[in-house]
Coordinates of C-alpha atoms and ligand atoms in Angstrom, one line a residue:
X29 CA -13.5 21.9 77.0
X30 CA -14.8 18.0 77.3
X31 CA -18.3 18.2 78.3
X32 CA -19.5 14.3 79.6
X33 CA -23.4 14.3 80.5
X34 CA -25.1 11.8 81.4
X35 CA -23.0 9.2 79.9
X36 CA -24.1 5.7 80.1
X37 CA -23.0 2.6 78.2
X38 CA -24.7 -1.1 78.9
X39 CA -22.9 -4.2 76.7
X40 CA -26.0 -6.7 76.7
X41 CA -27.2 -6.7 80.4
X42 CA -23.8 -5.2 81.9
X43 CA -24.5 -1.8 83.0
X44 CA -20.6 -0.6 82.0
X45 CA -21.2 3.2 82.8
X46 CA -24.4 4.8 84.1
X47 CA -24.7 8.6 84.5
X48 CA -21.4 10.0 84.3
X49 CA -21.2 13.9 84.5
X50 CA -17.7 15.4 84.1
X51 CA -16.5 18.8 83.0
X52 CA -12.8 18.6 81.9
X53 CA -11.2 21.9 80.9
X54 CA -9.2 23.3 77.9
X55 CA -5.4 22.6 78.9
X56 CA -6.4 20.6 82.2
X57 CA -4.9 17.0 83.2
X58 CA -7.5 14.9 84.5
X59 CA -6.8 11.1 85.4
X60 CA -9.1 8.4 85.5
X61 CA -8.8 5.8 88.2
X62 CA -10.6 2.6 89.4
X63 CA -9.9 -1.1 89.7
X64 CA -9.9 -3.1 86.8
X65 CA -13.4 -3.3 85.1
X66 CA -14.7 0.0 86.1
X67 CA -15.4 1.2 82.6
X68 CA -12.1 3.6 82.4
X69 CA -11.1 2.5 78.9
X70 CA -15.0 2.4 78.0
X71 CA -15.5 5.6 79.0
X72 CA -12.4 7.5 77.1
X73 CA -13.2 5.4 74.0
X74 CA -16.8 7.2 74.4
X75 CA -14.8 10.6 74.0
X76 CA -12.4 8.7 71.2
X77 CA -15.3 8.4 69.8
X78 CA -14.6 4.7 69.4
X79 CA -17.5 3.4 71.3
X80 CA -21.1 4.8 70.9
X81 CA -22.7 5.7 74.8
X82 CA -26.1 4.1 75.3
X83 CA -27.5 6.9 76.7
X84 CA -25.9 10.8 77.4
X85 CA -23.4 13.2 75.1
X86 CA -19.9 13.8 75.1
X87 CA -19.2 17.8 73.3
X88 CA -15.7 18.5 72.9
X89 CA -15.2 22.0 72.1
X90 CA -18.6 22.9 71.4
X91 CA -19.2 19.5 68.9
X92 CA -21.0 16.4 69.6
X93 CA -18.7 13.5 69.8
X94 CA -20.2 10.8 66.9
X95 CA -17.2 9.3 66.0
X96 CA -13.2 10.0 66.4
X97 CA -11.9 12.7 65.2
X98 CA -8.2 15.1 64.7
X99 CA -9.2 16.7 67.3
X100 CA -8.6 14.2 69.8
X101 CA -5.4 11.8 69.9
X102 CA -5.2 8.1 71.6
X103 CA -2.4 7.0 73.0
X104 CA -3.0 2.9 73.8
X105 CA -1.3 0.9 76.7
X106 CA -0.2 -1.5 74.0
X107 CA 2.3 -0.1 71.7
X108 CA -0.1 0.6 69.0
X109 CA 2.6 0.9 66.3
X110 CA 3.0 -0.2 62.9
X111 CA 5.8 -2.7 63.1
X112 CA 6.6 -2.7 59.6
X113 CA 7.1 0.7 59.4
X114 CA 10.0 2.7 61.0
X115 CA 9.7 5.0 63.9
X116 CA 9.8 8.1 61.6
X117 CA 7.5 6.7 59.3
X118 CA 5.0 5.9 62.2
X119 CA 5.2 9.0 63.5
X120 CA 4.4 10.7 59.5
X121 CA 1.1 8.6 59.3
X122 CA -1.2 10.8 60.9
X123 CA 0.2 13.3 59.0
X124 CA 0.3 11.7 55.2
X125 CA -3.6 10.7 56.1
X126 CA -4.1 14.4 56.4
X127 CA -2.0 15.4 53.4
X128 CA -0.1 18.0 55.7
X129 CA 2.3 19.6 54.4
X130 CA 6.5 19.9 55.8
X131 CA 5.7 16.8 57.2
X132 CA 9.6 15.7 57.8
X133 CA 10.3 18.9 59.9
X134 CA 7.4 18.3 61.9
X135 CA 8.6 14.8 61.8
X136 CA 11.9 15.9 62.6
X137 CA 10.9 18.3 65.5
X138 CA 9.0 15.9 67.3
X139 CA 11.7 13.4 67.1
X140 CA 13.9 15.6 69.1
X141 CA 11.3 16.6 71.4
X142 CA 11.0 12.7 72.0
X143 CA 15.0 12.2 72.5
X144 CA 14.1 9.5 69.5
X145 CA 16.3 11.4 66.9
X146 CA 18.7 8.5 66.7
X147 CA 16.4 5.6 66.5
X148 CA 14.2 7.2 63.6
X149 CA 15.7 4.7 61.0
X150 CA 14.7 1.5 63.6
X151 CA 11.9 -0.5 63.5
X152 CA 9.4 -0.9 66.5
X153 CA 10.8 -4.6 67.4
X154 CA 14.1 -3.2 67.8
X155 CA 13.3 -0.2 70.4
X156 CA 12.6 -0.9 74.4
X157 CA 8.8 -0.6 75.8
X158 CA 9.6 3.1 77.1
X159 CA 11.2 4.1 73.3
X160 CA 8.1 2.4 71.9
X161 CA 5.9 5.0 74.2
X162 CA 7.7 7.7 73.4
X163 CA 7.2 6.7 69.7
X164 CA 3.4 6.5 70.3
X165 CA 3.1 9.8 72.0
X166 CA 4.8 11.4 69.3
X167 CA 2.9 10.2 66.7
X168 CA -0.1 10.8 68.4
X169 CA 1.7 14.4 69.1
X170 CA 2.2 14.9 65.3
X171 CA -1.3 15.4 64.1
X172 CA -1.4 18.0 67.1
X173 CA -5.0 17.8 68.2
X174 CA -5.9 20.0 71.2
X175 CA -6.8 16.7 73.3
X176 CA -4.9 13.8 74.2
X177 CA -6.4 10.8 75.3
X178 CA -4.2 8.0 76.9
X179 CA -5.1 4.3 78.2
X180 CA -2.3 3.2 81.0
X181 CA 0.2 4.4 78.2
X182 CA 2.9 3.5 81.1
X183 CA 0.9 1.1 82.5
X184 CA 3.5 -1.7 80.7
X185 CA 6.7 -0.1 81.6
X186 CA 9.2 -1.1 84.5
X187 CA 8.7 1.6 87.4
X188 CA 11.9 3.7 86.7
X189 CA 11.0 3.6 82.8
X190 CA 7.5 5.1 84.0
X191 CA 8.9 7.7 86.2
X192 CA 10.7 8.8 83.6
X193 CA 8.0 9.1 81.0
X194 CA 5.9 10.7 83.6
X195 CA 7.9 13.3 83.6
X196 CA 8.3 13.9 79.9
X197 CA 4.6 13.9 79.6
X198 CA 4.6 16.8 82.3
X199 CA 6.8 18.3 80.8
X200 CA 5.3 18.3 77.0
X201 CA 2.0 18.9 78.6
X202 CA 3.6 22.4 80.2
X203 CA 4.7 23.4 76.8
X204 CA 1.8 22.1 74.5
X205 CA -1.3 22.6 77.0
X206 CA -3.0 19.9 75.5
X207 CA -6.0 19.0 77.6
X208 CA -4.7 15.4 78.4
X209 CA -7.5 12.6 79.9
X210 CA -5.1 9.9 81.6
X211 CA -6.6 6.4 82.4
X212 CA -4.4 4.6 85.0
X213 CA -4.8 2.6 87.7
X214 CA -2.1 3.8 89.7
X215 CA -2.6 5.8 92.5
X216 CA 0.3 7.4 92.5
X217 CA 0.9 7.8 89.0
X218 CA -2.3 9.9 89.3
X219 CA -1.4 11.9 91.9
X220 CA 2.1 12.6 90.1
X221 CA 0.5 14.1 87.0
X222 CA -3.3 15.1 87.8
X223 CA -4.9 18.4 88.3
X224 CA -7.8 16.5 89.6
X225 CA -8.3 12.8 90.3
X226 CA -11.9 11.3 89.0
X227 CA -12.0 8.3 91.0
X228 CA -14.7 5.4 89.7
X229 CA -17.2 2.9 91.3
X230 CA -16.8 -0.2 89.8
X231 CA -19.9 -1.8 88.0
X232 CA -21.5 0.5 87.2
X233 CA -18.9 2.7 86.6
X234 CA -20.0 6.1 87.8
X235 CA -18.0 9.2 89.5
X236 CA -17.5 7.8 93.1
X237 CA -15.0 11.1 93.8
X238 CA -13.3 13.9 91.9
X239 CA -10.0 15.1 94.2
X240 CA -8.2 18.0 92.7
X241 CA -4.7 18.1 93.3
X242 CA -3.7 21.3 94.4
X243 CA 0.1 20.5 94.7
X244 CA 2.7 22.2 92.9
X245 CA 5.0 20.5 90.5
X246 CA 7.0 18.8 90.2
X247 CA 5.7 16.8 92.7
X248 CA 7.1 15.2 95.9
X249 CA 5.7 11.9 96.9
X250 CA 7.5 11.7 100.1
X251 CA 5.6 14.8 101.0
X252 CA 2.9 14.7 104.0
X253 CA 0.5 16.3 101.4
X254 CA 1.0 14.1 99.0
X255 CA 0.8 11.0 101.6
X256 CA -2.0 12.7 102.6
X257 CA -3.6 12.6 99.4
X258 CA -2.5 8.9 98.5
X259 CA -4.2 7.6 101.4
X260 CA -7.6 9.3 100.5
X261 CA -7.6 7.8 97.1
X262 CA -6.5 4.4 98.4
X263 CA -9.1 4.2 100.8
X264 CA -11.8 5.1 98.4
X265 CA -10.3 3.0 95.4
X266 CA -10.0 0.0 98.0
X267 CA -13.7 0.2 98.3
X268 CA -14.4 -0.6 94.9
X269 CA -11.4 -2.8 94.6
X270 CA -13.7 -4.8 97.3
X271 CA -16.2 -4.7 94.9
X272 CA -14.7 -6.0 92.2
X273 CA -12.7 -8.9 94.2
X274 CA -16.2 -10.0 95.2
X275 CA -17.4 -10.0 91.3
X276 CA -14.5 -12.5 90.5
X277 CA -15.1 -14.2 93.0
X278 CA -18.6 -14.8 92.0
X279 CA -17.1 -15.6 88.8
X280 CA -18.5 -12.0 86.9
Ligands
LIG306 N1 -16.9 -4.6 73.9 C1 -17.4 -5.1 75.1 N2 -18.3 -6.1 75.1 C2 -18.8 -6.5 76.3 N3 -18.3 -6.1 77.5 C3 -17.4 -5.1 77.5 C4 -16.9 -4.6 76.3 N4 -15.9 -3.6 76.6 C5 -15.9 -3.6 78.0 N5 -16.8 -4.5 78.5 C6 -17.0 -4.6 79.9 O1 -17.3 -3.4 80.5 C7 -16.7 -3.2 81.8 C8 -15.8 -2.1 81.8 O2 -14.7 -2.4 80.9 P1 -13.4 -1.4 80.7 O3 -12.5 -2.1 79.8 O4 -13.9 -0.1 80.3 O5 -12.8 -1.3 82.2 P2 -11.4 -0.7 82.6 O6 -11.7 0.1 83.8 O7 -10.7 0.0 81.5 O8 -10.6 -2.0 83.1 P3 -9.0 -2.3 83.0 O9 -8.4 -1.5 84.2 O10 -8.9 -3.8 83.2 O11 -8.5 -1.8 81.7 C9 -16.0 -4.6 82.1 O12 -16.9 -5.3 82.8 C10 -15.8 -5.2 80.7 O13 -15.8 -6.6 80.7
LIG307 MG1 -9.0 -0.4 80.5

């Protein structure tokens, strides 16, 4: 269980976050959404552990986050990989780190589980954005912490490409149980993959909404429910989208 109380984070006068509460259970999917600037990435670095909060506590699992740790995985919208290393060997880094041992069956296993087994000799520059995800998740699979964290991991892909890792996730996430935090700003990327929906105000960032999605999967998006659903989460992401136009615009 993620425990986020009172979370606040201010860079110099910009109030970032202010007073986030949020509950995230053990094996739940739970997407972040907002317009651009609404302290998403801020605020799943805070549970990384990347980024200090200014005021408030995240526990995960009963421990006081201070600073990252194997028990929580990122997964970055930019292919965080090590380009001089090949995909095997970027996917064995968590695990030489950690001095685990069998680490090329796990390697191995993963691979498969990835549809990557052929392309374990290749180098990052030589796979597609969608292999290059795959490759991240299954690195940031191999050191099997309970939560993963992910930052628009599709967010760079071409819309068929993101469908299709969607799906994958979904269905790693059925198997594994991981508790999965999902930053997106896609509304119906969220409502593909979320048990519930926390929707953010934008500057500060606080919880405008959380929606849970009681839909079975997988999901049907041409489904009244789920049209249903997308139009609630427009409107209320529209609001703050407003908000954030009118920032620019005002040059913040
Ligand atoms: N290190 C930093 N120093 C100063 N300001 C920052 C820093 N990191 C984030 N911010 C500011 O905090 C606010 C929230 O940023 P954040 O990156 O969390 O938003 P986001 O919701 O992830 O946006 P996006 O959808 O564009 O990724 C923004 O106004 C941003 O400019
Ligand atoms: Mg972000």
């Amino acid at each position: 269980m993620i425990s986020i109380r009172g979370v606040g984070k201010n860079f110099d006068a910009l109030v970032a976050l202010k007073g986030i509460e949020l509950t995230i259970a053990s094996g739940e999917l739970v997407c972040l959404l907002g317009p651009s600037g609404c302290g998403k990435s801020t605020l799943l670095n805070i549970i990384a552990g990347f980024v200090a909060p200014t005021a408030g506590s995240v526990v995960c699992d009963g421990r006081a986050v201070t600073a990252p740790g194997p028990d929580r995985a990122m997964v970055f919208q930019e292919y965080a990989l090590f380009p001089w290393m090949t995909v095997a060997q970027n996917v064995a880094f968590g695990l030489e780190i950690k001095g685990a041992a069998g680490i090329d069956a796990t390697v191995t296993a993963l691979l498969s589980k990835l549809s990557l087994r052929e392309f374990r000799d290749r180098f990052p520059k030589d796979l597609s954005g969608g292999m290059r995800q795959r490759v991240a998740i299954a690195r940031a699979l191999a050191i099997d912490s309970p939560v993963l964290l992910m930052d628009e991991p599709f967010g760079a892909l071409d819309a068929l490409t993101r469908r299709s890792l969607q799906a994958e996730l979904l269905r790693l996430w059925g198997e594994l149980r991981k508790t999965i935090v999902f930053v997106t700003h896609g509304i119906e990327e969220s409502l593909l993959l979320a048990d519930r929906v926390v929707v953010m105000t934008y500057r500060p960032g606080t919880v405008k909404r959380v929606v849970p999605i009681a839909l079975p999967r997988p999901r049907d998006p041409a489904s009244a429910e789920f049209n249903r659903l997308e139009a609630e989460l427009t409107a209320l992401v529209m609001e703050e989208e407003e908000r954030h136009q009118a920032d620019e615009l005002r040059g913040g």
